[in-house]
Amino acid sequence: QDLASFVGRFKYVRVLDSNPHTKIISLLGSIDGKDAVLTAEKTHFIFDETVRRPSQSGRSTPVFFHREIDEYSFLDGITDLKELTSNDIYYWGLSVLKQDILHNPTAKVNLIWPASQFHIKGYDQQDLHVVRETPEMYANMVVPFIQEMCTSERMKWVNNILYEGAEDDRVVYKEYSERNKDDGFVILPDMKWDGINIDSLYLVAIVYRDDIKSLRDLGPKHRDWLIKLNKKIKTIIPQHYDYNVNPDELRVFVHYQPSYYHFHVHIVNIRHPGVGEERGAGKTMLLEDIIEALGFLGPDGYMKKTLTYVIGENHELWKKGFKEEVQKQLEHDGIATSPEKGSGFH
Ligand code: M7G
């Protein structure tokens, strides 16, 4: 039972989403009668070793990771090239590049099986809305929702990584002792990364402490801990990747709302575009900004802050009151929601 055999048995139902910008397609289907979500993402190009990005600081950051695979790079790897048209100094055409499952795969394939309704809805195309989440909305709607989302079933993959040795061979860094559990964390490649191209480097740091469900639980007492965590991430990761990525080239952030309510930090190469927003919803909060804000948010930290972010209509919270709140907020602000209800503002 591996990915290939599952994909072979995948019975297609419909396209959930297809995004030409991110080059990701998600399909809904079933395997052995249970729902499955199959996602494919075209991998990024691999460049020749000699292609280096000029750097202002005199530092030359290679955009290239595996130096031995020149034959697969864009340019050397072109096996077919056909011009479509040209006009003046402009030429365009199509090409085929040399592919290889180890060195230059075509796509990264992800499968969720069996997929819950949460998974399916998360990948499904949906209309999005900007919402202001007040502390009251958090207490009344989000807290019960988080409780519902923290089932051991849904958190299984996290606990597998923390305690059961799952993905062990891929772990980049781990710091853990029974005595000092609250400081422990593990860094490993995120499911979103193809693991090959450093340009699209995507790691996730998962902490051992389980008292922080989300950004909302962060207060001033966590500030020093976060400063330490940030420093470690930015020291360890460039080192681990042989400085093919530098500390100031890492976007270190958390999501709100996250998909999983156990504190974790995303670590992404800044060259990776629009990352975290692929599925439209949510908010990306840089760890640096969080640390800064905790210095002045007051004793309750993020608990007392109103957070504005984007939410999709498929999100449970939309159905659990956020929809009505958005309407109320617009009315309260005197903002018309349709031309007929004009505010006389011309
Ligand atoms: P999030 O901010 O809660 O959700 O981050 P979102 O980014 O999906 O909105 C959870 C992160 O964990 C995401 O970046 C996922 O890609 C990643 N992730 C999820 N699962 C189930 C796994 C897994 O099993 N292994 C690894 N390595 N990463 C995962």
mmCIF file of C-alpha atoms and ligand atoms in Angstrom:
data_model
loop_
_atom_site.group_PDB
_atom_site.id
_atom_site.type_symbol
_atom_site.label_atom_id
_atom_site.label_comp_id
_atom_site.label_asym_id
_atom_site.label_seq_id
_atom_site.Cartn_x
_atom_site.Cartn_y
_atom_site.Cartn_z
ATOM 1 C CA GLN A 1 0.000 0.000 0.000
ATOM 2 C CA ASP A 2 1.976 2.966 -1.192
ATOM 3 C CA LEU A 3 1.255 6.212 -3.003
ATOM 4 C CA ALA A 4 1.584 4.626 -6.450
ATOM 5 C CA SER A 5 -0.908 1.874 -5.707
ATOM 6 C CA PHE A 6 -3.348 4.349 -4.176
ATOM 7 C CA VAL A 7 -3.117 6.689 -7.148
ATOM 8 C CA GLY A 8 -3.637 3.728 -9.451
ATOM 9 C CA ARG A 9 -6.923 2.948 -7.727
ATOM 10 C CA PHE A 10 -8.094 6.567 -7.535
ATOM 11 C CA LYS A 11 -11.559 6.978 -9.049
ATOM 12 C CA TYR A 12 -12.042 10.526 -10.276
ATOM 13 C CA VAL A 13 -15.155 12.458 -9.202
ATOM 14 C CA ARG A 14 -14.494 16.134 -9.944
ATOM 15 C CA VAL A 15 -11.924 18.921 -10.005
ATOM 16 C CA LEU A 16 -11.811 20.741 -6.680
ATOM 17 C CA ASP A 17 -9.505 23.507 -7.787
ATOM 18 C CA SER A 18 -7.084 24.321 -10.563
ATOM 19 C CA ASN A 19 -4.761 27.280 -10.299
ATOM 20 C CA PRO A 20 -2.618 28.295 -13.286
ATOM 21 C CA HIS A 21 -0.602 30.686 -11.139
ATOM 22 C CA THR A 22 0.545 28.187 -8.530
ATOM 23 C CA LYS A 23 0.269 25.322 -11.045
ATOM 24 C CA ILE A 24 -1.616 23.206 -8.585
ATOM 25 C CA ILE A 25 -4.590 21.006 -9.418
ATOM 26 C CA SER A 26 -6.683 19.192 -6.813
ATOM 27 C CA LEU A 27 -9.035 16.363 -7.646
ATOM 28 C CA LEU A 28 -11.743 14.771 -5.586
ATOM 29 C CA GLY A 29 -12.148 11.069 -6.016
ATOM 30 C CA SER A 30 -12.398 7.863 -4.090
ATOM 31 C CA ILE A 31 -10.223 4.894 -3.289
ATOM 32 C CA ASP A 32 -11.900 1.703 -2.106
ATOM 33 C CA GLY A 33 -15.128 3.624 -1.609
ATOM 34 C CA LYS A 34 -13.624 6.291 0.659
ATOM 35 C CA ASP A 35 -13.129 9.936 -0.296
ATOM 36 C CA ALA A 36 -9.681 10.981 -1.461
ATOM 37 C CA VAL A 37 -8.102 14.299 -2.388
ATOM 38 C CA LEU A 38 -5.319 14.083 -4.956
ATOM 39 C CA THR A 39 -3.195 17.171 -5.536
ATOM 40 C CA ALA A 40 -0.465 17.744 -8.086
ATOM 41 C CA GLU A 41 1.897 20.685 -8.236
ATOM 42 C CA LYS A 42 4.334 21.304 -11.078
ATOM 43 C CA THR A 43 7.824 21.495 -9.650
ATOM 44 C CA HIS A 44 10.011 24.530 -10.080
ATOM 45 C CA PHE A 45 12.907 24.671 -12.530
ATOM 46 C CA ILE A 46 16.384 23.629 -11.627
ATOM 47 C CA PHE A 47 19.118 25.921 -12.848
ATOM 48 C CA ASP A 48 22.668 25.401 -13.813
ATOM 49 C CA GLU A 49 25.268 25.812 -11.128
ATOM 50 C CA THR A 50 26.759 28.830 -12.836
ATOM 51 C CA VAL A 51 23.491 30.747 -12.568
ATOM 52 C CA ARG A 52 24.004 32.863 -9.530
ATOM 53 C CA ARG A 53 22.005 35.720 -8.249
ATOM 54 C CA PRO A 54 24.037 38.926 -7.900
ATOM 55 C CA SER A 55 23.972 40.165 -4.368
ATOM 56 C CA GLN A 56 24.239 43.718 -3.098
ATOM 57 C CA SER A 57 26.216 42.653 -0.088
ATOM 58 C CA GLY A 58 28.822 40.991 -2.225
ATOM 59 C CA ARG A 59 27.459 37.656 -1.133
ATOM 60 C CA SER A 60 26.671 35.290 -3.931
ATOM 61 C CA THR A 61 23.753 33.054 -3.155
ATOM 62 C CA PRO A 62 23.581 30.128 -5.541
ATOM 63 C CA VAL A 63 20.032 29.568 -6.705
ATOM 64 C CA PHE A 64 21.067 26.024 -7.292
ATOM 65 C CA PHE A 65 21.093 23.208 -4.817
ATOM 66 C CA HIS A 66 22.173 19.822 -6.182
ATOM 67 C CA ARG A 67 25.234 20.784 -8.118
ATOM 68 C CA GLU A 68 25.707 17.460 -9.862
ATOM 69 C CA ILE A 69 22.528 17.548 -11.932
ATOM 70 C CA ASP A 70 23.341 20.055 -14.662
ATOM 71 C CA GLU A 71 21.899 17.814 -17.357
ATOM 72 C CA TYR A 72 18.461 18.376 -15.851
ATOM 73 C CA SER A 73 18.694 22.126 -15.583
ATOM 74 C CA PHE A 74 16.652 24.422 -17.717
ATOM 75 C CA LEU A 75 18.858 25.027 -20.798
ATOM 76 C CA ASP A 76 20.954 21.864 -20.773
ATOM 77 C CA GLY A 77 17.836 19.848 -20.122
ATOM 78 C CA ILE A 78 15.905 21.069 -23.180
ATOM 79 C CA THR A 79 15.200 18.011 -25.305
ATOM 80 C CA ASP A 80 12.695 19.596 -27.657
ATOM 81 C CA LEU A 81 11.944 23.195 -28.541
ATOM 82 C CA LYS A 82 9.450 24.515 -31.052
ATOM 83 C CA GLU A 83 8.827 28.124 -31.913
ATOM 84 C CA LEU A 84 5.200 29.257 -31.955
ATOM 85 C CA THR A 85 5.596 32.800 -33.229
ATOM 86 C CA SER A 86 7.962 35.680 -33.340
ATOM 87 C CA ASN A 87 7.440 39.389 -33.684
ATOM 88 C CA ASP A 88 10.239 41.921 -33.916
ATOM 89 C CA ILE A 89 12.602 41.070 -31.066
ATOM 90 C CA TYR A 90 10.078 38.736 -29.371
ATOM 91 C CA TYR A 91 10.043 34.963 -29.781
ATOM 92 C CA TRP A 92 7.954 32.364 -28.028
ATOM 93 C CA GLY A 93 7.528 28.649 -28.200
ATOM 94 C CA LEU A 94 7.146 25.444 -26.278
ATOM 95 C CA SER A 95 9.688 23.033 -24.949
ATOM 96 C CA VAL A 96 10.154 19.679 -23.336
ATOM 97 C CA LEU A 97 12.707 19.331 -20.574
ATOM 98 C CA LYS A 98 14.523 16.255 -19.455
ATOM 99 C CA GLN A 99 12.784 14.735 -16.479
ATOM 100 C CA ASP A 100 13.910 12.258 -13.898
ATOM 101 C CA ILE A 101 12.097 10.888 -10.896
ATOM 102 C CA LEU A 102 15.034 11.592 -8.558
ATOM 103 C CA HIS A 103 16.668 14.680 -9.976
ATOM 104 C CA ASN A 104 14.009 16.547 -11.903
ATOM 105 C CA PRO A 105 10.493 15.243 -11.324
ATOM 106 C CA THR A 106 7.580 16.842 -13.180
ATOM 107 C CA ALA A 107 5.231 17.250 -10.285
ATOM 108 C CA LYS A 108 4.808 16.755 -6.594
ATOM 109 C CA VAL A 109 1.826 14.587 -5.834
ATOM 110 C CA ASN A 110 -0.044 14.667 -2.525
ATOM 111 C CA LEU A 111 -2.820 12.345 -1.470
ATOM 112 C CA ILE A 112 -5.161 12.545 1.494
ATOM 113 C CA TRP A 113 -6.987 9.287 2.125
ATOM 114 C CA PRO A 114 -9.424 8.798 3.677
ATOM 115 C CA ALA A 115 -10.236 12.493 3.401
ATOM 116 C CA SER A 116 -12.711 14.106 5.794
ATOM 117 C CA GLN A 117 -15.216 16.782 4.830
ATOM 118 C CA PHE A 118 -12.815 19.326 6.368
ATOM 119 C CA HIS A 119 -10.101 18.298 3.936
ATOM 120 C CA ILE A 120 -12.384 18.281 0.919
ATOM 121 C CA LYS A 121 -13.901 21.655 1.712
ATOM 122 C CA GLY A 122 -10.449 23.101 2.350
ATOM 123 C CA TYR A 123 -9.336 22.232 -1.166
ATOM 124 C CA ASP A 124 -12.625 23.102 -2.871
ATOM 125 C CA GLN A 125 -12.972 26.399 -4.714
ATOM 126 C CA GLN A 126 -14.843 28.900 -2.613
ATOM 127 C CA ASP A 127 -15.796 32.527 -2.312
ATOM 128 C CA LEU A 128 -13.700 34.467 0.166
ATOM 129 C CA HIS A 129 -14.529 37.259 2.593
ATOM 130 C CA VAL A 130 -12.590 39.651 4.767
ATOM 131 C CA VAL A 131 -13.650 39.344 8.378
ATOM 132 C CA ARG A 132 -12.669 41.123 11.579
ATOM 133 C CA GLU A 133 -12.381 38.572 14.332
ATOM 134 C CA THR A 134 -12.970 40.342 17.622
ATOM 135 C CA PRO A 135 -11.985 38.846 20.996
ATOM 136 C CA GLU A 136 -15.708 38.163 21.580
ATOM 137 C CA MET A 137 -16.040 36.246 18.337
ATOM 138 C CA TYR A 138 -12.950 34.291 19.310
ATOM 139 C CA ALA A 139 -14.408 33.343 22.677
ATOM 140 C CA ASN A 140 -17.901 32.520 21.403
ATOM 141 C CA MET A 141 -17.274 30.880 18.059
ATOM 142 C CA VAL A 142 -13.606 30.016 17.599
ATOM 143 C CA VAL A 143 -12.919 28.382 20.982
ATOM 144 C CA PRO A 144 -15.687 25.761 20.570
ATOM 145 C CA PHE A 145 -14.532 25.204 17.000
ATOM 146 C CA ILE A 146 -10.924 24.619 18.130
ATOM 147 C CA GLN A 147 -12.116 22.052 20.659
ATOM 148 C CA GLU A 148 -13.934 20.258 17.896
ATOM 149 C CA MET A 149 -10.805 20.342 15.698
ATOM 150 C CA CYS A 150 -8.395 19.007 18.310
ATOM 151 C CA THR A 151 -9.489 15.398 18.163
ATOM 152 C CA SER A 152 -6.683 12.879 18.489
ATOM 153 C CA GLU A 153 -7.648 11.637 15.049
ATOM 154 C CA ARG A 154 -7.052 15.000 13.404
ATOM 155 C CA MET A 155 -3.851 15.641 15.382
ATOM 156 C CA LYS A 156 -2.483 12.175 14.742
ATOM 157 C CA TRP A 157 0.112 13.226 12.184
ATOM 158 C CA VAL A 158 1.522 15.798 14.626
ATOM 159 C CA ASN A 159 1.804 13.306 17.474
ATOM 160 C CA ASN A 160 3.300 10.773 15.087
ATOM 161 C CA ILE A 161 6.087 13.246 14.318
ATOM 162 C CA LEU A 162 6.606 14.314 17.925
ATOM 163 C CA TYR A 163 6.444 10.947 19.647
ATOM 164 C CA GLU A 164 6.192 8.057 17.197
ATOM 165 C CA GLY A 165 9.163 8.641 14.926
ATOM 166 C CA ALA A 166 7.095 9.413 11.829
ATOM 167 C CA GLU A 167 9.109 11.122 9.067
ATOM 168 C CA ASP A 168 12.177 10.562 11.281
ATOM 169 C CA ASP A 169 14.551 10.204 8.387
ATOM 170 C CA ARG A 170 13.580 13.672 7.160
ATOM 171 C CA VAL A 171 13.945 15.548 10.423
ATOM 172 C CA VAL A 172 16.307 18.488 10.034
ATOM 173 C CA TYR A 173 16.613 19.354 13.697
ATOM 174 C CA LYS A 174 15.168 18.139 16.954
ATOM 175 C CA GLU A 175 15.524 19.515 20.438
ATOM 176 C CA TYR A 176 13.729 17.657 23.154
ATOM 177 C CA SER A 177 14.230 16.514 26.707
ATOM 178 C CA GLU A 178 11.606 15.223 29.150
ATOM 179 C CA ARG A 179 12.887 17.727 31.659
ATOM 180 C CA ASN A 180 12.448 20.704 29.417
ATOM 181 C CA LYS A 181 9.489 19.785 27.261
ATOM 182 C CA ASP A 182 8.292 23.358 26.892
ATOM 183 C CA ASP A 183 11.419 24.343 24.986
ATOM 184 C CA GLY A 184 11.380 21.337 22.681
ATOM 185 C CA PHE A 185 10.663 21.500 18.976
ATOM 186 C CA VAL A 186 11.323 19.628 15.779
ATOM 187 C CA ILE A 187 11.989 21.021 12.293
ATOM 188 C CA LEU A 188 11.260 18.939 9.213
ATOM 189 C CA PRO A 189 10.263 19.362 5.566
ATOM 190 C CA ASP A 190 6.668 20.391 5.152
ATOM 191 C CA MET A 191 4.328 18.232 3.114
ATOM 192 C CA LYS A 192 4.200 21.189 0.687
ATOM 193 C CA TRP A 193 7.888 20.910 -0.296
ATOM 194 C CA ASP A 194 9.214 18.711 -3.084
ATOM 195 C CA GLY A 195 12.407 18.315 -1.053
ATOM 196 C CA ILE A 196 14.591 19.005 -4.072
ATOM 197 C CA ASN A 197 14.547 22.632 -5.022
ATOM 198 C CA ILE A 198 15.894 25.012 -2.417
ATOM 199 C CA ASP A 199 14.066 27.893 -4.137
ATOM 200 C CA SER A 200 10.818 26.440 -2.917
ATOM 201 C CA LEU A 201 12.192 25.310 0.447
ATOM 202 C CA TYR A 202 9.318 24.808 2.868
ATOM 203 C CA LEU A 203 9.885 23.516 6.383
ATOM 204 C CA VAL A 204 7.732 23.382 9.449
ATOM 205 C CA ALA A 205 8.823 23.686 13.092
ATOM 206 C CA ILE A 206 6.467 21.909 15.477
ATOM 207 C CA VAL A 207 6.785 22.602 19.197
ATOM 208 C CA TYR A 208 6.415 19.954 21.904
ATOM 209 C CA ARG A 209 4.395 22.080 24.301
ATOM 210 C CA ASP A 210 0.703 21.650 23.654
ATOM 211 C CA ASP A 211 -0.712 24.616 25.560
ATOM 212 C CA ILE A 212 -0.627 26.935 22.542
ATOM 213 C CA LYS A 213 -3.392 26.187 20.090
ATOM 214 C CA SER A 214 -2.898 29.213 17.917
ATOM 215 C CA LEU A 215 -1.621 32.770 17.720
ATOM 216 C CA ARG A 216 -4.434 33.755 20.100
ATOM 217 C CA ASP A 217 -2.769 31.912 22.990
ATOM 218 C CA LEU A 218 0.451 33.904 22.694
ATOM 219 C CA GLY A 219 1.114 36.442 25.416
ATOM 220 C CA PRO A 220 4.049 38.496 26.689
ATOM 221 C CA LYS A 221 5.354 35.546 28.696
ATOM 222 C CA HIS A 222 6.069 33.719 25.437
ATOM 223 C CA ARG A 223 8.142 36.523 24.003
ATOM 224 C CA ASP A 224 11.574 35.325 25.116
ATOM 225 C CA TRP A 225 10.786 31.793 24.086
ATOM 226 C CA LEU A 226 9.783 32.972 20.602
ATOM 227 C CA ILE A 227 12.903 35.113 20.302
ATOM 228 C CA LYS A 228 14.997 32.038 21.081
ATOM 229 C CA LEU A 229 13.007 29.900 18.650
ATOM 230 C CA ASN A 230 13.372 32.476 15.870
ATOM 231 C CA LYS A 231 17.115 32.721 16.482
ATOM 232 C CA LYS A 232 17.540 28.953 16.413
ATOM 233 C CA ILE A 233 15.525 28.561 13.215
ATOM 234 C CA LYS A 234 17.534 31.241 11.428
ATOM 235 C CA THR A 235 20.834 29.771 12.621
ATOM 236 C CA ILE A 236 20.132 26.102 12.052
ATOM 237 C CA ILE A 237 18.404 26.151 8.671
ATOM 238 C CA PRO A 238 21.006 28.058 6.607
ATOM 239 C CA GLN A 239 23.681 25.883 8.215
ATOM 240 C CA HIS A 240 21.816 22.701 7.378
ATOM 241 C CA TYR A 241 21.432 23.715 3.727
ATOM 242 C CA ASP A 242 25.035 24.769 3.441
ATOM 243 C CA TYR A 243 24.108 28.451 3.173
ATOM 244 C CA ASN A 244 22.278 27.920 -0.096
ATOM 245 C CA VAL A 245 19.661 29.878 1.757
ATOM 246 C CA ASN A 246 20.601 32.674 4.145
ATOM 247 C CA PRO A 247 18.916 33.723 7.393
ATOM 248 C CA ASP A 248 17.464 36.852 5.794
ATOM 249 C CA GLU A 249 16.016 34.780 2.971
ATOM 250 C CA LEU A 250 13.698 32.830 5.221
ATOM 251 C CA ARG A 251 10.105 33.834 5.756
ATOM 252 C CA VAL A 252 9.228 32.564 9.210
ATOM 253 C CA PHE A 253 5.547 32.833 10.008
ATOM 254 C CA VAL A 254 2.406 31.362 11.520
ATOM 255 C CA HIS A 255 -1.057 31.096 10.017
ATOM 256 C CA TYR A 256 -4.264 32.332 11.505
ATOM 257 C CA GLN A 257 -6.589 30.496 11.257
ATOM 258 C CA PRO A 258 -4.311 27.499 10.994
ATOM 259 C CA SER A 259 -5.520 24.138 9.732
ATOM 260 C CA TYR A 260 -4.090 22.396 12.805
ATOM 261 C CA TYR A 261 -4.364 23.787 16.317
ATOM 262 C CA HIS A 262 -0.991 22.847 17.746
ATOM 263 C CA PHE A 263 1.566 25.625 17.621
ATOM 264 C CA HIS A 264 3.859 25.369 14.609
ATOM 265 C CA VAL A 265 5.928 27.774 12.561
ATOM 266 C CA HIS A 266 6.310 27.826 8.779
ATOM 267 C CA ILE A 267 9.817 28.352 7.393
ATOM 268 C CA VAL A 268 9.842 29.234 3.706
ATOM 269 C CA ASN A 269 12.321 30.533 1.161
ATOM 270 C CA ILE A 270 11.331 34.119 0.301
ATOM 271 C CA ARG A 271 11.640 33.222 -3.383
ATOM 272 C CA HIS A 272 8.578 31.033 -3.027
ATOM 273 C CA PRO A 273 5.768 33.297 -4.250
ATOM 274 C CA GLY A 274 2.468 33.886 -2.514
ATOM 275 C CA VAL A 275 3.202 31.073 -0.200
ATOM 276 C CA GLY A 276 0.655 30.169 2.403
ATOM 277 C CA GLU A 277 -2.017 31.946 0.426
ATOM 278 C CA GLU A 278 -2.461 29.200 -2.163
ATOM 279 C CA ARG A 279 -5.823 28.364 -0.780
ATOM 280 C CA GLY A 280 -6.845 31.961 -0.360
ATOM 281 C CA ALA A 281 -7.923 31.894 3.218
ATOM 282 C CA GLY A 282 -6.186 32.986 6.371
ATOM 283 C CA LYS A 283 -3.505 35.321 7.427
ATOM 284 C CA THR A 284 0.246 35.059 7.465
ATOM 285 C CA MET A 285 1.850 36.565 10.559
ATOM 286 C CA LEU A 286 5.607 36.918 10.522
ATOM 287 C CA LEU A 287 7.228 35.614 13.685
ATOM 288 C CA GLU A 288 9.254 38.829 13.931
ATOM 289 C CA ASP A 289 6.061 40.889 13.939
ATOM 290 C CA ILE A 290 4.496 38.636 16.561
ATOM 291 C CA ILE A 291 7.523 39.038 18.835
ATOM 292 C CA GLU A 292 7.375 42.795 18.361
ATOM 293 C CA ALA A 293 3.625 42.975 19.002
ATOM 294 C CA LEU A 294 3.894 40.915 22.189
ATOM 295 C CA GLY A 295 6.005 43.750 23.548
ATOM 296 C CA PHE A 296 3.060 46.138 23.583
ATOM 297 C CA LEU A 297 -0.184 44.170 23.287
ATOM 298 C CA GLY A 298 -0.547 44.076 27.065
ATOM 299 C CA PRO A 299 -0.802 41.197 29.552
ATOM 300 C CA ASP A 300 -3.396 39.265 27.497
ATOM 301 C CA GLY A 301 -1.345 39.356 24.322
ATOM 302 C CA TYR A 302 -3.247 38.296 21.214
ATOM 303 C CA MET A 303 -6.361 37.400 23.226
ATOM 304 C CA LYS A 304 -7.483 41.006 23.215
ATOM 305 C CA LYS A 305 -6.590 41.866 19.663
ATOM 306 C CA THR A 306 -8.995 42.115 16.768
ATOM 307 C CA LEU A 307 -7.577 40.139 13.871
ATOM 308 C CA THR A 308 -8.606 40.848 10.297
ATOM 309 C CA TYR A 309 -8.155 38.067 7.783
ATOM 310 C CA VAL A 310 -9.691 36.280 4.840
ATOM 311 C CA ILE A 311 -12.045 33.358 5.322
ATOM 312 C CA GLY A 312 -13.609 31.055 2.755
ATOM 313 C CA GLU A 313 -17.282 30.151 2.718
ATOM 314 C CA ASN A 314 -16.370 26.488 3.160
ATOM 315 C CA HIS A 315 -14.697 27.161 6.483
ATOM 316 C CA GLU A 316 -16.740 25.882 9.425
ATOM 317 C CA LEU A 317 -16.481 29.263 11.122
ATOM 318 C CA TRP A 318 -18.250 30.909 8.196
ATOM 319 C CA LYS A 319 -21.269 28.748 8.902
ATOM 320 C CA LYS A 320 -20.862 29.041 12.651
ATOM 321 C CA GLY A 321 -21.614 32.734 12.817
ATOM 322 C CA PHE A 322 -18.894 34.531 10.892
ATOM 323 C CA LYS A 323 -21.234 35.123 7.950
ATOM 324 C CA GLU A 324 -23.681 37.046 10.119
ATOM 325 C CA GLU A 325 -20.861 38.902 11.842
ATOM 326 C CA VAL A 326 -19.487 40.156 8.518
ATOM 327 C CA GLN A 327 -22.927 41.565 7.661
ATOM 328 C CA LYS A 328 -23.193 43.200 11.067
ATOM 329 C CA GLN A 329 -19.726 44.660 10.794
ATOM 330 C CA LEU A 330 -20.460 46.204 7.401
ATOM 331 C CA GLU A 331 -23.715 47.688 8.699
ATOM 332 C CA HIS A 332 -21.977 48.960 11.799
ATOM 333 C CA ASP A 333 -19.329 50.631 9.648
ATOM 334 C CA GLY A 334 -22.016 52.175 7.414
ATOM 335 C CA ILE A 335 -20.731 50.340 4.374
ATOM 336 C CA ALA A 336 -23.314 49.359 1.763
ATOM 337 C CA THR A 337 -23.270 45.706 0.733
ATOM 338 C CA SER A 338 -25.167 46.257 -2.526
ATOM 339 C CA PRO A 339 -25.877 49.235 -4.812
ATOM 340 C CA GLU A 340 -29.565 49.481 -3.755
ATOM 341 C CA LYS A 341 -28.627 49.975 -0.139
ATOM 342 C CA GLY A 342 -26.361 52.875 -1.120
ATOM 343 C CA SER A 343 -25.082 54.991 1.710
ATOM 344 C CA GLY A 344 -25.456 58.170 -0.294
ATOM 345 C CA PHE A 345 -21.714 58.228 -0.684
ATOM 346 C CA HIS A 346 -21.049 59.435 -4.230
HETATM 347 P P1 M7G B 1 -1.333 25.296 9.034
HETATM 348 O O1 M7G B 1 -0.935 26.723 9.112
HETATM 349 O O2 M7G B 1 -2.033 24.700 10.207
HETATM 350 O O3 M7G B 1 -2.244 25.002 7.798
HETATM 351 O O4 M7G B 1 0.008 24.498 8.746
HETATM 352 P P2 M7G B 1 -2.146 25.376 6.271
HETATM 353 O O5 M7G B 1 -0.768 25.840 5.972
HETATM 354 O O6 M7G B 1 -2.496 24.071 5.612
HETATM 355 O O7 M7G B 1 -3.179 26.409 6.062
HETATM 356 C C1 M7G B 1 0.123 23.125 8.798
HETATM 357 C C2 M7G B 1 1.322 22.747 7.963
HETATM 358 O O8 M7G B 1 1.645 21.391 8.156
HETATM 359 C C3 M7G B 1 1.032 22.908 6.473
HETATM 360 O O9 M7G B 1 2.051 23.673 5.872
HETATM 361 C C4 M7G B 1 0.977 21.480 5.957
HETATM 362 O O10 M7G B 1 1.441 21.358 4.631
HETATM 363 C C5 M7G B 1 1.861 20.749 6.925
HETATM 364 N N1 M7G B 1 1.518 19.340 7.076
HETATM 365 C C6 M7G B 1 0.278 18.826 7.185
HETATM 366 N N2 M7G B 1 0.360 17.474 7.362
HETATM 367 C C7 M7G B 1 -0.785 16.610 7.502
HETATM 368 C C8 M7G B 1 1.677 17.133 7.365
HETATM 369 C C9 M7G B 1 2.367 15.895 7.527
HETATM 370 O O11 M7G B 1 1.793 14.824 7.728
HETATM 371 N N3 M7G B 1 3.730 15.970 7.478
HETATM 372 C C10 M7G B 1 4.404 17.147 7.268
HETATM 373 N N4 M7G B 1 5.721 17.105 7.202
HETATM 374 N N5 M7G B 1 3.766 18.325 7.129
HETATM 375 C C11 M7G B 1 2.410 18.322 7.174
#
